[in-house]
Structure formats: structure tokens, C-alpha cells
Amino acid sequence: MTRFTSTNPATGETVWEGEAASIEQVGAAVEAARAAFPDWADRPRQDRIDAVKRYQAVLKERAPEMAEAISRETGKALWETKTELASMAGKVDISIRAYDERTGERSSETAFGRATLRHRPHGVSAVLGPFNFPGHLPNGHIVPALLAGDTVVFKPSEETPLTGQLMAECLEAADLPKGVFNMVQGGRDTGAALLDQPIDALMFTGSGAAGAHFRRKFADDPHVILALELGGNNPLVVWDAADAEAVAGIVVQSAFVTTGQRCSCARRLIVPEGAQGDAIVEAVAAMSDRLNFAPWDSDPEPYAGPLISEKAASAALAALQQRIDAGARVIRASGPVDNLPGAFVKPAIIDVTGVAVEDEEMFAPFLQVLRVPSFDAAIAAANATKYGLSAGLVSDDAKLWDRFINRIRAGVVNFNRPTTGAAGDMPFGGLGASGNHRPSAYYAADYCAYPVASFEAGAVKNIESEIKGLR
Ligand SMILES: NC(=O)c1ccc[n+]([C@@H]2O[C@H](COP(=O)([O-])OP(=O)(O)OC[C@H]3O[C@@H](n4cnc5c(N)ncnc54)[C@H](O)[C@@H]3O)[C@@H](O)[C@H]2O)c1
Ligand SMILES: O=CCC[C@H](NC(=O)CCC(=O)O)C(=O)O
């Protein structure tokens, strides 16, 4: 057994300590999920709705305590973790609607009787969660999976086992049948052990690198459904927008919210060459100076907290330095935040125009500016990435939006809105290295069940007259 801990990145305090699941325990969790599957899948839909509604009630009751726990474990500001808990409870009603609308059952009358579309669950779903929304994002797989009739084995991020434990307690309090929901704690080894088991689906939210690994791992297992929600190198284009202050607010919320630890954060700001671009970059830099990065419970309320760990901060700063060494010009330098531990970093803005930089996500509050000569060049630069999660245009000119929306290659596209802050009642997912065309949020219902078309005649009837060429 391997012991591991999770610590508050703002203080170094241990917030959770425990054992990673052994291979045997992982196997037992999958067996329990397998044994529970037939009964759970065959239950009337209302039974499963009642179960997730009970879970929702527990979540609502425990929301204040859980929001604080997520803040302590991730360092995220309390205002933000409160919204995470609200999204978790809200996910239940959204998923019930999505199930009915996207994967429910419907019949139509035919000449021979009836044609019916049904959806059936896949079986045992492994859910691997990320650290940045350790409740909301795994919850966005778990709730639709349970509603569809799948059983679940969940492994939270090794950075956020406390959040995982609290979610498991809520599901236990919801009195689901034994084996329907199971949790195993641990790191990548535990995740790998889970994926070596006979599972029917992998519902994954995490890094592009891990997603690429899973694509390869399951290449010969087409029966295992993969839903991959991965990172991005998201572009935000600002073009012909007169109010630089207003633009700055949208850019800052796109790039720096959650200390840049959202998959949908803008990583690349694309602006016109010359004075228009200068004014925008100056306004963004000035606003970034006013952001208060501080511990989650400080007074006044912080804008955001630290990165998830000192290790993550060192890795992100190294990636930033690599770009500076390659020729990027520093507009705002990062570095430690005064008198706070090493997981805190200042937001950085660098100009990478004409510099060959890696097309990789920096999961930190670091924004790269690119200056281009025309709107066509801006769209080309925006699309010059292997990823395709979120993108945005800020402009006073609605005609530019018409061009942008038709040509941009991303799953979540915003006009005069931050790239962050997606909605649960819309699909959420990306193209290329950002996913595998199985978007989550409202469309999670689609990967939790498969469609079955059935053609049903009420009685055995002689169809000889329909058979051509019968002698
Ligand atoms: N598209 C989305 O919806 C979305 C949402 C949130 C975060 N993300 C992305 O997630 C990343 C941040 O989260 P993270 O650092 O926790 O991601 P991560 O990929 O490091 O880890 C995610 C989960 O997968 C497990 N894991 C990772 N590699 C594994 C392997 N080889 N075998 C088995 N299990 C493995 C981890 O233990 C963890 O539980 C960022 O890239 C971000 O963009 C994407
Ligand atoms: O870190 C990545 C996603 C954060 C968030 N996205 C969503 O909440 C998607 C909607 C859902 O799953 O219900 C964002 O875009 O800010």
C-alpha cells in the first residue's frame, strides 16, 4: 500500500492522508460495479432519477462544508468553490433533462406496428477526475452515467482525495444499491490499474498527454467507450474593439481566473499590430496588476489562489522561462507573490510575436500575446494549434463574428464574453488534441448509453407478400 497526502497549497497544511488502493482493491471495486450493473440497468428510470435526486439533496445540505474543503485542498477562492458546489447540484436536473432529450425512449407507428428508439447503458464506467474542478468535473460524468444505468468506479485526482472522499460520502448517503458507485483513491498507478480491468467506458477529464496515452492504450478495444475531455491552447482574438478597459476585463477573466487553471482559459491573445494592439495589451497588463492572489479565506476576498502545488508552479515557471529564452518579450513577469508560499505565482504576459513557441498548454496564469497584420491572419493564428477547446472574439463589429464563427476550429466559441464560464446545458468539449468528439456537459448523456433501434410487429404475421422473387 502506498500512503499519500493532500496538502493545502496556500499553507502546506495536510488536509487528507490515506492509502492508495491496491491492485486487488481496484479489482474488487470493478467486480462490485460489474455485479451491480444488471439490476441497476434494468430498474425503471424513475428509480435512478430518485437516487440522483437524493444525492443532490445531500450535496445541497453539505455544500458549505464541501466548498471549504475544496478551497483548502486546491487553494481556490471560496467564492469560486461555492459556485462549484452549485454547479454540482445543478448538474442533476440538467442531466435528467439531457437524458430525456438526447437519449430517452421514443416510438413511432409504422405500417407493420412500431419503431422504437431505446438507449441502453454500457456497463462499468471508470471515471478519472482532474484537480482543478475536483467535484464538478467528475460529477459531470458520474451523474449522467448513473442516470443512464451505468455503474461507476471513480478515481479522484491524487491532488484532491478529500474532495473525492466527500463526494463518495454524499453518494453513500443517497443510498444507492451496493456496488453502483465505487471509489478508489490513488495516483496514476491506481488509475492505470483501473484501466487494466475489464471496464466498458472511460470517462476522463484531464491533460492532453494523458488523453493521448488513453487513445493509444484502447486502440484495439473499440468496445470501450472513451470520452476524453482534455486541455487546450485557447486563442482570444481582439479586433476593432474601441473600449480597451472593457476588453481588458474580458481578457483577464479569460486568462487569469482560477489562476489560469481552467481548461477553457485563453492562453493566446491575438491583437492587431500597431497602436490598437498596444492599447489593448497595456489595458490588460494594467488590470492584471490589480488582481489579488491570496489564500482562499483572506479578507478582502481574493481574485484567485495559488497553483495546485509548488511542483506545478515550478513546472509552469520553467515552461514560461523556456519561451522567454526562445525570444519572447516580457510585458509582465511572473514570479512569487510577496510573502506567500511557492505555489503562488503572479500572472505573466509575454509577447511571442515572431517567436517559435511550443503549441502546449501552460496550466497557469500566463498569457502569450501575438500581433498580426489582418483579421484573416488573426483567424489563421487562432487555428494554428493542434488543440481546439475554447476560442473567443472581442469586437464591436458583428460582421467579424460572422466570419469568426464560421472559420474558427473549437468546440466552445465566445463573442464578447470570456472564454471561461461554460454552461452545463450546452455541450462542452473540444476538437483535435482537446478531445475525441464526445463532448461532455449536456452531451454527456450521449456517451453514457448506446442507441438501439427496434422494429416491432405486435404479432407473428405472414410477410410472404413482401418477399420479392419468391417462387
Ligand atoms: N476539457 C475539459 O473539460 C477539461 C476540464 C478540466 C481540466 N482539463 C484539463 O486537465 C488538466 C489538469 O488536470 P490534471 O493535471 O489533474 O490532469 P491529469 O491528466 O494529470 O490527471 C487527471 C486524472 O487522470 C489520472 N491520470 C493521469 N495520467 C494517467 C495515466 N497515465 N494512467 C492513469 N491515470 C492517469 C490522474 O491520476 C488524475 O486522476 C489540464 O490539462 C486541463 O486543461 C480539461
Ligand atoms: O476546467 C475546465 C472547465 C471549466 C468550466 N467548464 C464547465 O463548467 C463546463 C460545463 C459543465 O461541465 O457543466 C469553464 O469553462 O469555465
Coordinates of C-alpha atoms and ligand atoms in Angstrom, one line a residue:
M1 CA 0.0 0.0 0.0
T2 CA 1.2 3.5 -0.7
R3 CA 0.3 6.3 1.7
F4 CA -0.2 9.7 0.3
T5 CA -1.4 13.0 1.5
S6 CA -3.0 16.1 0.0
T7 CA -1.9 19.5 1.2
N8 CA -3.3 23.0 1.2
P9 CA -1.1 24.7 -1.4
A10 CA -1.6 28.1 0.4
T11 CA -0.2 26.8 3.7
G12 CA 1.4 23.4 3.3
E13 CA -1.0 22.1 5.9
T14 CA -2.1 18.4 5.4
V15 CA -5.8 18.2 4.6
W16 CA -6.1 14.5 3.9
E17 CA -3.9 11.4 4.4
G18 CA -4.6 7.9 3.4
E19 CA -3.7 4.8 1.3
A20 CA -3.8 4.4 -2.4
A21 CA -5.9 1.4 -3.4
S22 CA -4.1 -1.8 -4.1
I23 CA -4.5 -3.7 -7.4
E24 CA -6.7 -6.1 -5.5
Q25 CA -8.9 -3.3 -4.2
V26 CA -9.2 -1.8 -7.6
G27 CA -10.2 -5.2 -9.0
A28 CA -12.8 -5.7 -6.2
A29 CA -14.3 -2.2 -7.0
V30 CA -14.7 -3.2 -10.6
E31 CA -16.2 -6.6 -9.7
A32 CA -18.7 -4.9 -7.4
A33 CA -19.6 -2.5 -10.2
R34 CA -20.0 -5.4 -12.6
A35 CA -22.2 -7.3 -10.2
A36 CA -24.4 -4.3 -9.6
F37 CA -24.8 -3.4 -13.2
P38 CA -27.7 -5.7 -14.5
D39 CA -30.1 -4.8 -11.7
W40 CA -29.2 -1.1 -11.9
A41 CA -29.6 -1.0 -15.7
D42 CA -32.9 -2.8 -15.6
R43 CA -34.5 -0.6 -13.0
P44 CA -37.2 1.8 -14.0
R45 CA -35.7 5.1 -15.0
Q46 CA -37.6 6.8 -12.1
D47 CA -35.6 4.7 -9.6
R48 CA -32.4 6.1 -10.9
I49 CA -33.8 9.6 -11.0
D50 CA -34.9 9.3 -7.4
A51 CA -31.4 8.1 -6.4
V52 CA -29.6 11.0 -8.0
K53 CA -32.1 13.5 -6.6
R54 CA -31.3 12.1 -3.1
Y55 CA -27.6 12.7 -3.9
Q56 CA -28.5 16.2 -5.0
A57 CA -30.3 16.9 -1.7
V58 CA -27.2 15.7 0.3
L59 CA -24.9 17.9 -1.9
K60 CA -27.1 20.9 -1.2
E61 CA -27.0 20.2 2.5
R62 CA -23.3 19.7 2.7
A63 CA -22.4 22.5 0.2
P64 CA -20.8 25.0 2.6
E65 CA -18.6 22.3 4.2
M66 CA -17.6 20.9 0.8
A67 CA -16.9 24.3 -0.7
E68 CA -14.5 25.0 2.2
A69 CA -12.9 21.6 1.8
I70 CA -12.2 22.2 -1.9
S71 CA -10.8 25.6 -1.2
R72 CA -8.5 24.1 1.5
E73 CA -7.4 21.3 -0.8
T74 CA -6.9 23.3 -4.1
G75 CA -6.4 26.8 -2.8
K76 CA -9.2 28.1 -4.9
A77 CA -11.1 31.1 -3.6
L78 CA -14.2 30.4 -1.6
W79 CA -16.5 32.4 -3.9
E80 CA -15.4 30.0 -6.7
T81 CA -15.8 26.7 -4.8
K82 CA -19.3 27.8 -3.7
T83 CA -20.2 28.1 -7.4
E84 CA -18.6 24.7 -8.0
L85 CA -20.9 23.2 -5.4
A86 CA -23.9 24.9 -7.0
S87 CA -22.9 23.5 -10.4
M88 CA -22.7 20.0 -8.9
A89 CA -26.2 20.2 -7.5
G90 CA -27.5 21.8 -10.7
K91 CA -25.9 19.0 -12.8
V92 CA -28.6 16.6 -11.6
D93 CA -31.6 18.4 -13.1
I94 CA -29.6 19.3 -16.2
S95 CA -28.7 15.6 -16.7
I96 CA -32.2 14.4 -16.2
R97 CA -33.4 16.8 -18.9
A98 CA -30.4 15.8 -21.2
Y99 CA -31.1 12.1 -20.7
D100 CA -34.7 12.5 -21.8
E101 CA -34.0 14.8 -24.6
R102 CA -30.9 13.1 -26.1
T103 CA -31.1 9.5 -25.0
G104 CA -34.6 8.8 -23.9
E105 CA -37.0 6.4 -25.5
R106 CA -39.4 7.2 -28.3
S107 CA -41.7 5.3 -30.6
S108 CA -43.5 5.9 -33.8
E109 CA -46.3 4.0 -35.5
T110 CA -45.4 2.1 -38.7
A111 CA -47.3 0.1 -41.3
F112 CA -46.1 -3.1 -39.5
G113 CA -46.5 -1.9 -35.9
R114 CA -44.0 0.3 -34.2
A115 CA -40.4 1.5 -34.4
T116 CA -38.8 2.3 -31.1
L117 CA -35.6 4.0 -30.2
R118 CA -34.2 3.0 -26.9
H119 CA -30.9 3.7 -25.1
R120 CA -29.0 1.1 -23.1
P121 CA -26.1 1.7 -20.7
H122 CA -22.6 0.4 -21.5
G123 CA -21.8 -1.2 -18.2
V124 CA -18.9 -0.4 -15.8
S125 CA -17.6 3.2 -16.3
A126 CA -14.2 4.2 -15.0
V127 CA -14.2 8.0 -14.2
L128 CA -10.8 9.7 -13.7
G129 CA -11.0 13.2 -12.4
P130 CA -8.7 16.3 -12.6
F131 CA -7.7 18.5 -9.7
N132 CA -8.9 21.9 -11.0
F133 CA -12.7 21.3 -10.5
P134 CA -12.3 18.1 -8.4
G135 CA -16.0 18.0 -7.7
H136 CA -17.8 19.5 -10.6
L137 CA -16.0 17.8 -13.5
P138 CA -16.1 14.1 -12.3
N139 CA -19.6 14.8 -11.1
G140 CA -20.4 15.8 -14.8
H141 CA -19.6 12.2 -15.8
I142 CA -20.9 10.4 -12.7
V143 CA -24.4 11.8 -12.6
P144 CA -25.3 11.2 -16.3
A145 CA -23.7 7.7 -16.1
L146 CA -25.8 6.7 -13.1
L147 CA -28.9 8.1 -14.7
A148 CA -28.3 6.1 -17.9
G149 CA -27.9 2.9 -15.8
D150 CA -24.1 2.5 -15.9
T151 CA -22.3 1.6 -12.7
V152 CA -19.2 3.7 -11.8
V153 CA -15.7 3.3 -10.4
F154 CA -14.3 6.8 -9.7
K155 CA -10.7 7.7 -9.0
P156 CA -10.3 11.3 -7.9
S157 CA -7.1 13.2 -8.7
E158 CA -4.3 12.4 -6.3
E159 CA -4.2 16.1 -5.6
T160 CA -7.8 16.1 -4.3
P161 CA -8.6 12.9 -2.4
L162 CA -10.5 14.8 0.3
T163 CA -13.0 16.1 -2.3
G164 CA -13.3 12.6 -3.7
Q165 CA -14.0 11.2 -0.3
L166 CA -16.7 13.8 0.4
M167 CA -18.4 13.1 -2.9
A168 CA -18.3 9.3 -2.1
E169 CA -19.9 10.1 1.3
C170 CA -22.7 12.1 -0.4
L171 CA -23.4 9.2 -2.8
E172 CA -23.4 6.7 0.0
A173 CA -25.9 8.9 1.9
A174 CA -28.1 8.8 -1.2
D175 CA -28.5 5.1 -0.5
L176 CA -27.6 3.8 -4.0
P177 CA -27.7 0.0 -4.3
K178 CA -24.4 -1.7 -3.2
G179 CA -21.7 -1.6 -6.0
V180 CA -23.4 1.0 -8.2
F181 CA -20.9 3.7 -7.2
N182 CA -17.4 2.8 -6.0
M183 CA -14.3 4.9 -5.4
V184 CA -10.6 4.1 -5.3
Q185 CA -8.0 6.6 -4.2
G186 CA -4.6 6.9 -5.6
G187 CA -2.4 8.4 -8.3
R188 CA -1.6 7.4 -11.9
D189 CA -0.6 3.9 -10.9
T190 CA -4.1 3.4 -9.4
G191 CA -5.6 4.9 -12.5
A192 CA -3.6 2.6 -14.7
A193 CA -4.6 -0.4 -12.6
L194 CA -8.3 0.6 -13.0
L195 CA -7.9 0.8 -16.8
D196 CA -6.3 -2.6 -16.9
Q197 CA -9.6 -4.0 -15.5
P198 CA -12.5 -5.1 -17.8
I199 CA -14.3 -1.8 -18.0
D200 CA -16.8 -0.7 -20.6
A201 CA -16.2 3.0 -20.6
L202 CA -13.5 5.5 -19.6
M203 CA -14.9 9.0 -18.8
F204 CA -11.8 11.1 -18.4
T205 CA -11.2 14.8 -17.8
G206 CA -7.6 15.8 -17.6
S207 CA -4.5 16.6 -19.6
G208 CA -3.9 16.2 -23.3
A209 CA -0.9 14.0 -22.7
A210 CA -2.9 11.5 -20.6
G211 CA -5.8 11.6 -23.1
A212 CA -3.3 10.8 -26.0
H213 CA -2.0 7.9 -23.9
F214 CA -5.5 6.5 -23.4
R215 CA -6.3 6.7 -27.1
R216 CA -3.3 4.5 -27.8
K217 CA -4.0 2.2 -24.9
F218 CA -7.5 1.5 -26.0
A219 CA -6.8 1.5 -29.8
D220 CA -7.6 -2.2 -30.0
D221 CA -10.6 -2.1 -27.7
P222 CA -13.3 -0.4 -29.7
H223 CA -15.9 -1.8 -27.3
V224 CA -14.5 0.5 -24.5
I225 CA -16.2 3.9 -24.9
L226 CA -13.7 6.7 -24.5
A227 CA -15.0 10.2 -23.5
L228 CA -11.9 12.4 -23.4
E229 CA -12.2 16.0 -22.1
L230 CA -8.7 17.4 -22.4
G231 CA -6.7 20.7 -22.4
G232 CA -6.3 23.4 -24.9
N233 CA -4.1 26.2 -26.2
N234 CA -7.0 28.5 -26.5
P235 CA -7.0 31.7 -28.6
L236 CA -8.7 35.0 -27.9
V237 CA -8.8 37.5 -30.8
V238 CA -9.4 41.2 -30.1
W239 CA -10.2 43.2 -33.3
D240 CA -11.8 46.6 -33.7
A241 CA -12.9 47.0 -30.1
A242 CA -12.7 50.6 -29.0
D243 CA -13.2 50.3 -25.3
A244 CA -9.8 49.0 -24.1
E245 CA -10.9 48.8 -20.4
A246 CA -13.9 46.7 -21.3
V247 CA -11.7 44.5 -23.5
A248 CA -9.3 44.1 -20.6
G249 CA -12.0 42.7 -18.3
I250 CA -12.9 40.0 -20.8
V251 CA -9.3 39.1 -21.4
V252 CA -8.4 39.0 -17.7
Q253 CA -11.3 36.7 -16.9
S254 CA -10.4 34.5 -19.8
A255 CA -6.7 34.2 -18.9
F256 CA -6.3 34.5 -15.2
V257 CA -9.5 33.3 -13.5
T258 CA -8.8 30.2 -11.2
T259 CA -5.1 31.2 -11.5
G260 CA -5.2 30.1 -15.1
Q261 CA -6.2 26.6 -14.1
R262 CA -9.2 26.1 -16.3
C263 CA -9.1 24.1 -19.5
S264 CA -11.1 26.9 -21.2
C265 CA -8.6 29.7 -20.2
A266 CA -7.3 31.8 -23.0
R267 CA -3.6 31.1 -23.5
R268 CA -3.0 33.3 -26.6
L269 CA -4.2 36.9 -27.0
I270 CA -4.2 37.8 -30.7
V271 CA -4.3 41.6 -31.5
P272 CA -3.7 43.9 -34.4
E273 CA -0.2 45.2 -35.0
G274 CA 0.3 48.8 -34.1
A275 CA -1.5 51.3 -31.8
Q276 CA -4.8 49.4 -31.5
G277 CA -3.0 46.3 -30.2
D278 CA -0.7 48.3 -27.9
A279 CA -3.7 49.9 -26.2
I280 CA -5.3 46.5 -25.6
V281 CA -2.2 44.9 -24.2
E282 CA -1.5 47.9 -21.9
A283 CA -5.0 47.8 -20.5
V284 CA -4.8 44.1 -19.9
A285 CA -1.4 44.4 -18.2
A286 CA -2.7 47.3 -16.0
M287 CA -5.7 45.3 -14.9
S288 CA -3.6 42.2 -14.2
D289 CA -1.6 44.3 -11.7
R290 CA -4.8 44.8 -9.7
L291 CA -5.6 41.1 -9.3
N292 CA -5.4 39.9 -5.7
F293 CA -3.9 36.4 -5.5
A294 CA -4.2 35.3 -1.9
P295 CA -5.3 32.4 0.3
W296 CA -8.9 31.3 -0.1
D297 CA -10.2 32.7 3.2
S298 CA -8.4 36.0 3.2
D299 CA -10.2 39.3 3.8
P300 CA -10.7 41.1 1.4
E301 CA -11.9 38.2 -0.8
P302 CA -9.1 37.2 -3.2
Y303 CA -9.4 37.1 -7.0
A304 CA -7.8 33.7 -7.0
G305 CA -5.4 31.5 -5.1
P306 CA -2.2 29.6 -5.7
L307 CA -1.5 26.9 -8.3
I308 CA -2.3 23.4 -7.1
S309 CA 1.3 22.8 -5.7
E310 CA 4.8 24.2 -5.6
K311 CA 5.8 21.5 -8.0
A312 CA 3.1 22.7 -10.5
A313 CA 4.4 26.3 -10.0
S314 CA 8.0 25.3 -10.8
A315 CA 7.0 23.4 -13.9
A316 CA 4.8 26.3 -15.2
L317 CA 7.5 28.9 -14.5
A318 CA 10.1 26.6 -16.3
A319 CA 7.7 26.5 -19.4
L320 CA 7.4 30.2 -19.3
Q321 CA 11.1 30.7 -19.0
Q322 CA 11.7 28.4 -22.0
R323 CA 9.5 30.8 -24.1
I324 CA 11.4 33.8 -22.8
D325 CA 14.7 32.1 -23.6
A326 CA 13.4 31.5 -27.1
G327 CA 12.9 35.2 -27.6
A328 CA 9.5 36.1 -26.1
R329 CA 9.4 39.7 -24.7
V330 CA 8.3 40.1 -21.1
I331 CA 5.4 42.5 -20.7
R332 CA 4.6 41.4 -17.1
A333 CA 6.9 39.0 -15.4
S334 CA 5.6 36.2 -13.2
G335 CA 7.4 35.0 -10.0
P336 CA 6.5 34.5 -6.4
V337 CA 3.7 36.6 -4.7
D338 CA 5.1 38.6 -1.8
N339 CA 5.2 36.8 1.5
L340 CA 3.2 33.8 0.2
P341 CA 4.4 30.2 -0.3
G342 CA 5.9 29.0 -3.6
A343 CA 2.6 27.7 -5.1
F344 CA 1.5 31.3 -5.6
V345 CA 2.6 32.9 -8.9
K346 CA 2.0 36.3 -10.4
P347 CA 0.2 36.5 -13.7
A348 CA 2.6 36.8 -16.7
I349 CA 2.1 38.4 -20.1
I350 CA 4.7 37.8 -22.8
D351 CA 4.8 38.8 -26.4
V352 CA 5.6 35.8 -28.6
T353 CA 5.2 37.5 -32.0
G354 CA 7.7 36.0 -34.4
V355 CA 8.9 33.6 -31.8
A356 CA 8.6 29.8 -32.4
V357 CA 6.8 28.6 -29.2
E358 CA 5.6 25.2 -28.4
D359 CA 1.9 24.5 -29.0
E360 CA 1.3 23.3 -25.5
E361 CA -1.0 24.4 -22.7
M362 CA 0.6 26.2 -19.8
F363 CA -1.9 25.5 -17.0
A364 CA -1.1 28.7 -15.1
P365 CA -1.9 32.4 -15.3
F366 CA 0.4 33.1 -18.3
L367 CA -0.8 34.8 -21.4
Q368 CA 1.0 34.9 -24.7
V369 CA 0.4 37.9 -27.0
L370 CA 0.6 37.6 -30.8
R371 CA 0.4 40.7 -33.1
V372 CA -0.9 40.1 -36.6
P373 CA -1.5 42.3 -39.7
S374 CA -5.1 41.4 -40.6
F375 CA -8.2 39.7 -39.3
D376 CA -7.6 36.8 -41.7
A377 CA -4.2 36.4 -40.2
A378 CA -5.8 36.5 -36.7
I379 CA -8.1 33.6 -37.5
A380 CA -5.2 31.7 -39.1
A381 CA -3.1 32.2 -35.9
A382 CA -6.1 31.2 -33.7
N383 CA -6.5 28.0 -35.6
A384 CA -2.7 27.2 -35.7
T385 CA -2.9 24.7 -32.8
K386 CA -3.4 21.0 -32.6
Y387 CA -6.0 21.7 -29.8
G388 CA -9.5 23.1 -30.3
L389 CA -11.3 23.5 -27.0
S390 CA -12.4 27.2 -26.5
A391 CA -11.8 30.3 -28.5
G392 CA -13.2 33.9 -28.5
L393 CA -13.6 37.1 -30.4
V394 CA -13.9 40.5 -28.8
S395 CA -15.0 43.1 -31.3
D396 CA -17.5 46.0 -31.9
D397 CA -18.1 44.6 -35.4
A398 CA -20.7 41.9 -35.6
K399 CA -19.7 41.1 -39.2
L400 CA -16.4 39.9 -37.9
W401 CA -18.2 37.5 -35.6
D402 CA -20.0 36.0 -38.6
R403 CA -16.6 35.3 -40.2
F404 CA -15.1 34.1 -37.0
I405 CA -17.8 31.6 -36.0
N406 CA -17.7 30.0 -39.5
R407 CA -14.0 29.6 -39.6
I408 CA -12.7 29.1 -36.1
R409 CA -12.0 25.5 -35.1
A410 CA -13.1 25.0 -31.5
G411 CA -15.9 23.4 -29.5
V412 CA -16.7 26.4 -27.3
V413 CA -16.7 29.8 -29.1
N414 CA -17.4 33.1 -27.4
F415 CA -18.3 36.6 -28.7
N416 CA -17.6 39.5 -26.4
R417 CA -17.5 37.0 -23.5
P418 CA -14.7 35.4 -21.6
T419 CA -13.5 32.0 -22.9
T420 CA -14.2 30.6 -19.5
G421 CA -17.5 30.0 -17.8
A422 CA -19.2 27.5 -20.0
A423 CA -22.8 26.3 -19.4
G424 CA -23.9 22.8 -18.3
D425 CA -27.0 23.0 -20.5
M426 CA -24.8 23.2 -23.6
P427 CA -22.2 20.7 -25.0
F428 CA -18.7 21.2 -23.6
G429 CA -15.7 19.6 -25.5
G430 CA -13.1 20.2 -28.0
L431 CA -11.6 19.2 -31.3
G432 CA -8.2 17.7 -32.2
A433 CA -6.0 17.1 -29.2
S434 CA -8.6 18.6 -26.9
G435 CA -10.8 15.5 -27.0
N436 CA -12.4 12.8 -29.2
H437 CA -15.6 14.3 -30.4
R438 CA -17.5 13.1 -27.3
P439 CA -18.3 16.4 -25.6
S440 CA -19.4 16.5 -22.1
A441 CA -21.9 18.7 -20.1
Y442 CA -25.3 18.5 -21.9
Y443 CA -24.0 15.9 -24.3
A444 CA -22.6 13.6 -21.6
A445 CA -25.8 11.7 -22.0
D446 CA -24.7 10.6 -25.4
Y447 CA -21.6 8.7 -24.3
C448 CA -23.3 7.1 -21.3
A449 CA -25.6 5.0 -23.4
Y450 CA -25.9 3.5 -26.8
P451 CA -28.9 3.7 -29.1
V452 CA -30.9 0.6 -30.1
A453 CA -33.4 0.8 -32.9
S454 CA -36.1 -1.8 -32.8
F455 CA -38.8 -2.6 -35.3
E456 CA -41.7 -4.3 -33.6
A457 CA -44.8 -6.1 -35.0
G458 CA -47.4 -7.0 -32.4
A459 CA -47.9 -10.5 -33.7
V460 CA -46.3 -13.1 -36.0
K461 CA -47.8 -12.2 -39.4
N462 CA -47.1 -13.8 -42.7
I463 CA -44.9 -11.4 -44.7
E464 CA -44.7 -13.6 -47.8
S465 CA -46.2 -10.9 -49.9
E466 CA -43.2 -8.6 -49.1
I467 CA -40.6 -11.1 -50.3
K468 CA -39.6 -10.4 -53.8
G469 CA -38.7 -13.1 -56.2
L470 CA -40.3 -15.8 -54.1
R471 CA -41.2 -18.8 -56.3
Ligands
LIG1 N1 -11.8 19.6 -21.4 C1 -12.2 19.6 -20.1 O1 -13.3 19.5 -19.8 C2 -11.2 19.8 -19.0 C3 -11.6 20.2 -17.8 C4 -10.7 20.4 -16.7 C5 -9.4 20.1 -16.9 N2 -8.9 19.7 -18.1 C6 -7.5 19.5 -18.3 O2 -7.0 18.8 -17.2 C7 -5.6 19.1 -17.0 C8 -5.5 19.4 -15.5 O3 -5.8 18.3 -14.7 P1 -4.8 17.3 -14.1 O4 -3.5 17.9 -14.0 O5 -5.5 16.7 -12.9 O6 -4.8 16.2 -15.3 P2 -4.0 14.8 -15.4 O7 -4.2 14.3 -16.8 O8 -2.7 14.9 -14.8 O9 -4.8 13.8 -14.4 C9 -6.2 13.6 -14.5 C10 -6.5 12.3 -13.8 O10 -6.0 11.2 -14.6 C11 -5.1 10.4 -13.9 N3 -4.0 10.0 -14.8 C12 -3.2 10.9 -15.4 N4 -2.3 10.1 -16.2 C13 -2.7 8.9 -16.1 C14 -2.2 7.6 -16.6 N5 -1.2 7.6 -17.5 N6 -2.8 6.5 -16.3 C15 -3.9 6.5 -15.5 N7 -4.4 7.6 -14.9 C16 -3.8 8.8 -15.2 C17 -4.7 11.3 -12.7 O11 -4.3 10.5 -11.6 C18 -5.9 12.1 -12.4 O12 -6.9 11.3 -11.7 C19 -5.4 20.3 -17.8 O13 -4.7 19.9 -19.0 C20 -6.8 20.8 -18.2 O14 -6.8 21.6 -19.4 C21 -9.8 19.5 -19.2
LIG2 O1 -11.5 23.5 -16.4 C1 -12.3 23.3 -17.3 C2 -13.8 23.6 -17.4 C3 -14.3 24.7 -16.6 C4 -15.6 25.2 -16.9 N1 -16.4 24.4 -17.8 C5 -17.6 23.9 -17.4 O2 -18.1 24.1 -16.3 C6 -18.3 23.1 -18.5 C7 -19.8 22.9 -18.2 C8 -20.1 21.7 -17.5 O3 -19.4 20.7 -17.5 O4 -21.2 21.7 -16.8 C9 -15.4 26.5 -17.7 O5 -15.5 26.6 -18.9 O6 -15.1 27.6 -17.0

